[in-house]
mmCIF file of C-alpha atoms and ligand atoms in Angstrom:
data_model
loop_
_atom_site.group_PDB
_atom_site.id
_atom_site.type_symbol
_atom_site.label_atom_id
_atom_site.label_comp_id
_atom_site.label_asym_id
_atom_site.label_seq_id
_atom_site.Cartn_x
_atom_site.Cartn_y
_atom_site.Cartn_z
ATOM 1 C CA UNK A 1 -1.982 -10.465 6.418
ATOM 2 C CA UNK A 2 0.140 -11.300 9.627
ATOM 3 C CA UNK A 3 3.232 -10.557 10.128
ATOM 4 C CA UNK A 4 6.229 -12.763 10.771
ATOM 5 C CA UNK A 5 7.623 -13.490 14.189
ATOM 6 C CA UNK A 6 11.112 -14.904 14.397
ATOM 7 C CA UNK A 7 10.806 -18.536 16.055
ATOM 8 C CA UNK A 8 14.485 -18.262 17.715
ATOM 9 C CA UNK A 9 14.170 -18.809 21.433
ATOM 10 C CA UNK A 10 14.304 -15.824 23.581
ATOM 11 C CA UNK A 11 13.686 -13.292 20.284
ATOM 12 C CA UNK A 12 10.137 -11.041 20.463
ATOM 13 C CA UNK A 13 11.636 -8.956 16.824
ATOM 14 C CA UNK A 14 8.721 -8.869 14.746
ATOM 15 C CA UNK A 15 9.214 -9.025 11.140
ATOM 16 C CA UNK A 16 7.181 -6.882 9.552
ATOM 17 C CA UNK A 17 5.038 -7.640 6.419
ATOM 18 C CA UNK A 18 6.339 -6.410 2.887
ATOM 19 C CA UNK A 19 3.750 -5.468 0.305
ATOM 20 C CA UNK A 20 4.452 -4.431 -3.173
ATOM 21 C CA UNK A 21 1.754 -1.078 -4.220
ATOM 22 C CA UNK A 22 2.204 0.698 -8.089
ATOM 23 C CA UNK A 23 1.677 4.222 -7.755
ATOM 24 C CA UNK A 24 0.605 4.963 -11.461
ATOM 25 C CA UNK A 25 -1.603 7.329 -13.898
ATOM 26 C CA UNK A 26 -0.330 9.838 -16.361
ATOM 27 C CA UNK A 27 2.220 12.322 -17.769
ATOM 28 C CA UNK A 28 2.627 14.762 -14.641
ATOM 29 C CA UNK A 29 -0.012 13.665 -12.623
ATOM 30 C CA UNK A 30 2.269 13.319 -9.291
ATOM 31 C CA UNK A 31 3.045 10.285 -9.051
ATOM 32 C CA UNK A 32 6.957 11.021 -7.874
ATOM 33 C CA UNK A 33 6.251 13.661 -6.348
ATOM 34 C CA UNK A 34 3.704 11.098 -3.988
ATOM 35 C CA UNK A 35 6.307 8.529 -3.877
ATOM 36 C CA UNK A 36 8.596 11.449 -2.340
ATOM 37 C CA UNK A 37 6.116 12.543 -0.393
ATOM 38 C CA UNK A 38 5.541 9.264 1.832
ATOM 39 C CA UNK A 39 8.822 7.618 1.436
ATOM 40 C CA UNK A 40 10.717 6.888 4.820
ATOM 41 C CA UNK A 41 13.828 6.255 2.682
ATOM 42 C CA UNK A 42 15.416 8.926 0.233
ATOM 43 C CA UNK A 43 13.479 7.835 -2.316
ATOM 44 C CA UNK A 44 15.293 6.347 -6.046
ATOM 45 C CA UNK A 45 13.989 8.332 -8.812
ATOM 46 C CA UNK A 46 15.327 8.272 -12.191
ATOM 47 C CA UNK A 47 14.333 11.694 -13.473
ATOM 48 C CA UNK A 48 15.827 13.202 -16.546
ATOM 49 C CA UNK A 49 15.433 16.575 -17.840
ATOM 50 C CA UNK A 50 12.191 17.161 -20.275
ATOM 51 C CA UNK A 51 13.512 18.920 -23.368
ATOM 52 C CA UNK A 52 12.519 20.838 -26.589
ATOM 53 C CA UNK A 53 12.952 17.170 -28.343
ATOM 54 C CA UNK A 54 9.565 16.359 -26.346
ATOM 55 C CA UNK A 55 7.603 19.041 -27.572
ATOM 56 C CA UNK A 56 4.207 17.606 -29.345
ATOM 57 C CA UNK A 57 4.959 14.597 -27.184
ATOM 58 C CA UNK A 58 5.179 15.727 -23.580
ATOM 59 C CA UNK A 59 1.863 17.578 -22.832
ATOM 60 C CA UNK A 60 2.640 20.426 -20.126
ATOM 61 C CA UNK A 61 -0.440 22.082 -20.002
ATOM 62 C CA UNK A 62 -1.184 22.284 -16.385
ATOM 63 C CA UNK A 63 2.329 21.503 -15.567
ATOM 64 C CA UNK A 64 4.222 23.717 -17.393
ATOM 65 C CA UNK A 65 6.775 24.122 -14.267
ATOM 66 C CA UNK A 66 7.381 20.845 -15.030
ATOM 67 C CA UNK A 67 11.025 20.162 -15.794
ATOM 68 C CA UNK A 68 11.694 17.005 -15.542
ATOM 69 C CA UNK A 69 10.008 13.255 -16.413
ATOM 70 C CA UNK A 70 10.228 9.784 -15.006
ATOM 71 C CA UNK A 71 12.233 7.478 -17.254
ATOM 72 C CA UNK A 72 12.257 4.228 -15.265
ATOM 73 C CA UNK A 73 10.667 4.149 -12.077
ATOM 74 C CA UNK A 74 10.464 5.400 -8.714
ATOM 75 C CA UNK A 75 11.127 3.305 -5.847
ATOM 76 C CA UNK A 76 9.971 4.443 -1.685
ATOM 77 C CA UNK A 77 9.555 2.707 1.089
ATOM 78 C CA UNK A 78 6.568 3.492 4.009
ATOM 79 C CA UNK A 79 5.595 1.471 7.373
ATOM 80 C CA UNK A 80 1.896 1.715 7.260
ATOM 81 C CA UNK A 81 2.025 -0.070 11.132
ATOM 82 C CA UNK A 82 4.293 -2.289 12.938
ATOM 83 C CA UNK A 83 3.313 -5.138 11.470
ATOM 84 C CA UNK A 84 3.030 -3.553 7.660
ATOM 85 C CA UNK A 85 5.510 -2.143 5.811
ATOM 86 C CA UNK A 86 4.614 -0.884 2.051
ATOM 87 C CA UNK A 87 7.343 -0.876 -0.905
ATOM 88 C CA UNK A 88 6.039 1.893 -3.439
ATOM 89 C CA UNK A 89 6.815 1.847 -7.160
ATOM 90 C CA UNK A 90 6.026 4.827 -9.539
ATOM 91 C CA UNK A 91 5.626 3.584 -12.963
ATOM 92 C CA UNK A 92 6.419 6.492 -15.633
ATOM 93 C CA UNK A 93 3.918 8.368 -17.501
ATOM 94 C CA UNK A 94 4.941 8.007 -20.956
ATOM 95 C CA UNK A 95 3.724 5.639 -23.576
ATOM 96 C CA UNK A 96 6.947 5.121 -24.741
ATOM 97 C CA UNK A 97 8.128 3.411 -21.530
ATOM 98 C CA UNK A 98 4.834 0.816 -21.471
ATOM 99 C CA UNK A 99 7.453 -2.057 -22.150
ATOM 100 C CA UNK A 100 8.480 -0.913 -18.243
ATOM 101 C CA UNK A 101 4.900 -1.413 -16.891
ATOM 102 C CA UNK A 102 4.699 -5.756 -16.720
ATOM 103 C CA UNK A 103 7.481 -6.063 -14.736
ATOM 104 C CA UNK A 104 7.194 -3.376 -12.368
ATOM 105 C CA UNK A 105 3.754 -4.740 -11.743
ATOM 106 C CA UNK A 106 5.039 -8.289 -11.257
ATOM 107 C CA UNK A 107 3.928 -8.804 -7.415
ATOM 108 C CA UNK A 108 1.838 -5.901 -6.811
ATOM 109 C CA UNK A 109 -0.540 -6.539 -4.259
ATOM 110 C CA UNK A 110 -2.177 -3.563 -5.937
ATOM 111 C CA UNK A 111 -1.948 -0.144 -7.472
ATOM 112 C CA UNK A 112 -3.008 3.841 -6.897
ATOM 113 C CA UNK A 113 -4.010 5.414 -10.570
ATOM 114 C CA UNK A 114 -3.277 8.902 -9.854
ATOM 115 C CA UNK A 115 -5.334 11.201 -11.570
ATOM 116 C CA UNK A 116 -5.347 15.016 -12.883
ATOM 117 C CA UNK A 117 -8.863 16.302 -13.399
ATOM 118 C CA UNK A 118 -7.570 18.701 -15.603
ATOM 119 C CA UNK A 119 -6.258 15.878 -18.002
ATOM 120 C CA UNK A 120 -8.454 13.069 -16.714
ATOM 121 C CA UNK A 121 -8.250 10.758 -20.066
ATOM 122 C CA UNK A 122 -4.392 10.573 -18.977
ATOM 123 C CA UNK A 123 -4.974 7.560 -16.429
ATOM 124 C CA UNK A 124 -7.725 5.745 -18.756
ATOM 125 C CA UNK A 125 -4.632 3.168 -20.375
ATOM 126 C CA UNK A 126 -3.799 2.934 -16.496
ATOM 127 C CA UNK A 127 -7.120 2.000 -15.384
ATOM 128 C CA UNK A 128 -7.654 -0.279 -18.129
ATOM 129 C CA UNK A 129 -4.354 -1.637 -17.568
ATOM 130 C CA UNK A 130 -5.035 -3.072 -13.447
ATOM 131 C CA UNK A 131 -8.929 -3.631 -15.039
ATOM 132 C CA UNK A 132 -7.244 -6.538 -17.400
ATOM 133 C CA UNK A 133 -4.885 -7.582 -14.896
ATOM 134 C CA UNK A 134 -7.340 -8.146 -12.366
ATOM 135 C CA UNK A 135 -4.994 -5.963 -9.722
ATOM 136 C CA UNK A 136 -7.296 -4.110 -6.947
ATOM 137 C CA UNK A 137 -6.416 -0.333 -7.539
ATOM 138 C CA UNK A 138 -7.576 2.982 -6.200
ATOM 139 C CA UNK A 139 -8.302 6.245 -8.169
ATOM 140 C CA UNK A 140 -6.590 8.702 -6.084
ATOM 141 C CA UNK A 141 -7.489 12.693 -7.540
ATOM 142 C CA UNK A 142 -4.320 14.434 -7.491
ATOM 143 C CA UNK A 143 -6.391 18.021 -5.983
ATOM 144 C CA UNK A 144 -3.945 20.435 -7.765
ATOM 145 C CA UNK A 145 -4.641 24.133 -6.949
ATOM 146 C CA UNK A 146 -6.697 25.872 -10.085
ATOM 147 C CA UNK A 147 -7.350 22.957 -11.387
ATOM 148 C CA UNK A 148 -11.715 22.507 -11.201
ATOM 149 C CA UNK A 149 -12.803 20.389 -8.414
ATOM 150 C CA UNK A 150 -15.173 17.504 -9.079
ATOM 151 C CA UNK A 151 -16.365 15.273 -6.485
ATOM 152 C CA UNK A 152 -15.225 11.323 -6.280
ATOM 153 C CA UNK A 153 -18.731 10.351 -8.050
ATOM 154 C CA UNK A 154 -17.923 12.188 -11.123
ATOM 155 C CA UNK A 155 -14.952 11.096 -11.580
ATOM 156 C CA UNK A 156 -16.207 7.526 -10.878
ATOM 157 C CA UNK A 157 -18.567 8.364 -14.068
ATOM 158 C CA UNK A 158 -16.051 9.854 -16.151
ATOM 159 C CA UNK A 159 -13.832 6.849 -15.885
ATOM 160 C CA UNK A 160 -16.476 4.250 -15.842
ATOM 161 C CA UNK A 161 -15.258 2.575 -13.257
ATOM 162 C CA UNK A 162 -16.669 -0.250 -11.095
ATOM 163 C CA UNK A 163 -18.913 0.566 -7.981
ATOM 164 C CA UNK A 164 -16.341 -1.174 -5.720
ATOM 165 C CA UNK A 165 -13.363 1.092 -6.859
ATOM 166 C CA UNK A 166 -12.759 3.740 -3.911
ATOM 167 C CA UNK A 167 -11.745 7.070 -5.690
ATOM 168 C CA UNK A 168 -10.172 9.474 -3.088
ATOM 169 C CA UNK A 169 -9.077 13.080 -3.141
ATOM 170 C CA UNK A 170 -5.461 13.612 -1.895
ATOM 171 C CA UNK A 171 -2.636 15.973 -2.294
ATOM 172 C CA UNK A 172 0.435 14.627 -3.986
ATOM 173 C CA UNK A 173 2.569 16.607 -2.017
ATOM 174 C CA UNK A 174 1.088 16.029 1.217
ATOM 175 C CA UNK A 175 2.807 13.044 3.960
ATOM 176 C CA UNK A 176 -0.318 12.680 5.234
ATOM 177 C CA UNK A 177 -2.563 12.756 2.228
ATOM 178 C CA UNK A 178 -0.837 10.239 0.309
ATOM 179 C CA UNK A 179 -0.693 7.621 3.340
ATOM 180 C CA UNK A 180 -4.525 7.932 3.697
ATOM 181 C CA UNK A 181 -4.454 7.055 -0.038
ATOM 182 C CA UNK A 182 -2.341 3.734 0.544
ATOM 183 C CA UNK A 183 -4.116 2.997 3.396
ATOM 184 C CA UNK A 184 -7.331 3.354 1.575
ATOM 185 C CA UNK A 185 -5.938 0.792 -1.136
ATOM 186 C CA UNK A 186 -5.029 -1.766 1.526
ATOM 187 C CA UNK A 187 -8.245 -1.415 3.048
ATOM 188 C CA UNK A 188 -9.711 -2.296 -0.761
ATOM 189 C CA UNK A 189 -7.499 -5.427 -0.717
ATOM 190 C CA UNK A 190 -8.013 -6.623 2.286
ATOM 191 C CA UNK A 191 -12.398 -6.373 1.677
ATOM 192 C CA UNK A 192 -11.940 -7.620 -1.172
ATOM 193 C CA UNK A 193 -9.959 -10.650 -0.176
ATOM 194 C CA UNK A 194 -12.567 -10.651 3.164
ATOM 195 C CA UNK A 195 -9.947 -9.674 5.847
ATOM 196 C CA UNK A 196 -9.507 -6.479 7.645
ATOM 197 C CA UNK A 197 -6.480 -4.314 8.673
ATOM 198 C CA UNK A 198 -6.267 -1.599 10.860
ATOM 199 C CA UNK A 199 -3.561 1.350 10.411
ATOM 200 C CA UNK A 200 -2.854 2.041 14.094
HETATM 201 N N1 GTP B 1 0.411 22.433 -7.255
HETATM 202 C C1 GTP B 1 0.669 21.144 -7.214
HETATM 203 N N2 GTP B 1 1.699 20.694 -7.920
HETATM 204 C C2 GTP B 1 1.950 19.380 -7.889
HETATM 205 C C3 GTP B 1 1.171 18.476 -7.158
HETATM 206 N N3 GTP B 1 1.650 17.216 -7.365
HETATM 207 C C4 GTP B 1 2.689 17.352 -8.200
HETATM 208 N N4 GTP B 1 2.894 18.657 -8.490
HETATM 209 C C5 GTP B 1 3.861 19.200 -9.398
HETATM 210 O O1 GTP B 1 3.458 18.722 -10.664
HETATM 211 C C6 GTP B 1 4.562 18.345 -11.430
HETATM 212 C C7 GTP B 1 4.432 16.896 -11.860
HETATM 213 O O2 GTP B 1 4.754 16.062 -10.786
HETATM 214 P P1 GTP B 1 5.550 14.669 -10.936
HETATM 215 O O3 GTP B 1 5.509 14.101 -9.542
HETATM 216 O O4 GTP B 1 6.850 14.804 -11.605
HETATM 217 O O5 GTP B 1 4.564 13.890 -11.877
HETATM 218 P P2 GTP B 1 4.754 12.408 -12.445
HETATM 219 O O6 GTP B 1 3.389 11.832 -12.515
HETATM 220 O O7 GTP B 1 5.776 11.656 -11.684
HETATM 221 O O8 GTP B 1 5.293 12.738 -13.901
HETATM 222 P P3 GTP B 1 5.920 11.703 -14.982
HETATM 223 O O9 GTP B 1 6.794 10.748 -14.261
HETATM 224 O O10 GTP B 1 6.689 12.602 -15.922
HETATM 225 O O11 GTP B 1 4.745 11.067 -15.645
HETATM 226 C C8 GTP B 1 5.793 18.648 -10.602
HETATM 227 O O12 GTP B 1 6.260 19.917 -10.995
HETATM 228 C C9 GTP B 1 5.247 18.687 -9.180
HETATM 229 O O13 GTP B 1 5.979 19.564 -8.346
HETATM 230 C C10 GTP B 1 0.073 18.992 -6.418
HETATM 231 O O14 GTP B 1 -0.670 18.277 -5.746
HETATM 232 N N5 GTP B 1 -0.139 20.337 -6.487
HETATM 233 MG MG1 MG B 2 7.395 10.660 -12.340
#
């Protein structure tokens, strides 16, 4: 993973190295609100209004100040080092907008599945969606206050998931929390590839 130097005479400007992550899981679990949270840029959200024509649909329990739903994608940008800089895409939690999901994950270098213990079957179709595709992902617990804390290994067993998938707490909201979590996943990409990065 190095980054690119410019070869004109005289010029030190490093380029830095562009990576593609999918920040993904269910209805409401946080994923724009972690794209928000990290982005360097304003992020690009395309948000529209949740209304009564989504009730029976839209499941709000545990969200219910929830006002508002991802209809496309959300799109941040975060330098993870000098050398490293990490374009984010939030995929949208709905069913209906699967048909969305293949081409925002054209690229990916890999993906966070963000998930809600209190609606933990939400980010199964997104699990099984990076297990088919072969892209490294990270199950990132979205720690949302009153919501019942399990540890990392029980959610490991409640998804099923592989021994070599890192599942880390985090706080959606949180700068600093949801850089560890990227972090984390380009750590998982790099091992698995056999390289190593550092984040300093
Ligand atoms: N208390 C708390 N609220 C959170 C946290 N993360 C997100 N929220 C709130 O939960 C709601 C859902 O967050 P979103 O970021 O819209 O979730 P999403 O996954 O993008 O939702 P969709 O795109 O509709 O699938 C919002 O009202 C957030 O303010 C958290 O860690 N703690
Ligand atoms: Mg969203």
């Amino acid at each position: 993973m190095d980054s690119v130097r410019s070869d004109r005479p005289g010029s030190a400007r490093r380029v830095p190295l562009a990576l593609k992550i999918l920040i993904a899981g269910g209805f409401g679990a946080g994923k724009t609100t972690l794209v928000g949270a990290v982005s360097e840029i304003r992020p690009l959200q395309t948000e529209e209004v949740l209304t009564d024509a989504g009730i029976g649909t839209d499941d709000l329990d545990g969200v219910e100040g929830k006002t508002t739903t991802t209809v496309a994608m959300d799109f941040g940008r975060i330098s993870i080092n000098d050398d490293l800089q990490v374009y984010l895409f939030g995929t949208p939690g709905q069913d209906r907008f699967w048909f969305l999901w293949d081409e925002l994950a054209f690229g990916a270098l890999g993906a966070v599945v963000l998930a809600d213990t209190r609606r933990l079957a939400d980010c199964f179709p997104s699990v099984d969606y990076f297990e088919r595709r072969g892209t490294p992902f990270v199950v990132a617990v979205n720690c949302f206050e009153g919501a019942q804390r399990f540890g990392t290994d029980a959610v490991r067993g409640a998804l099923d998931l592989d021994s070599d998938v890192p599942v880390v707490l985090c706080d959606a909201r949180s700068r600093q929390s949801g850089k560890g979590v990227l972090v984390r996943l380009v750590e998982h990409v790099a091992a698995r590839r056999g390289m190593t990065v550092s984040a300093n």
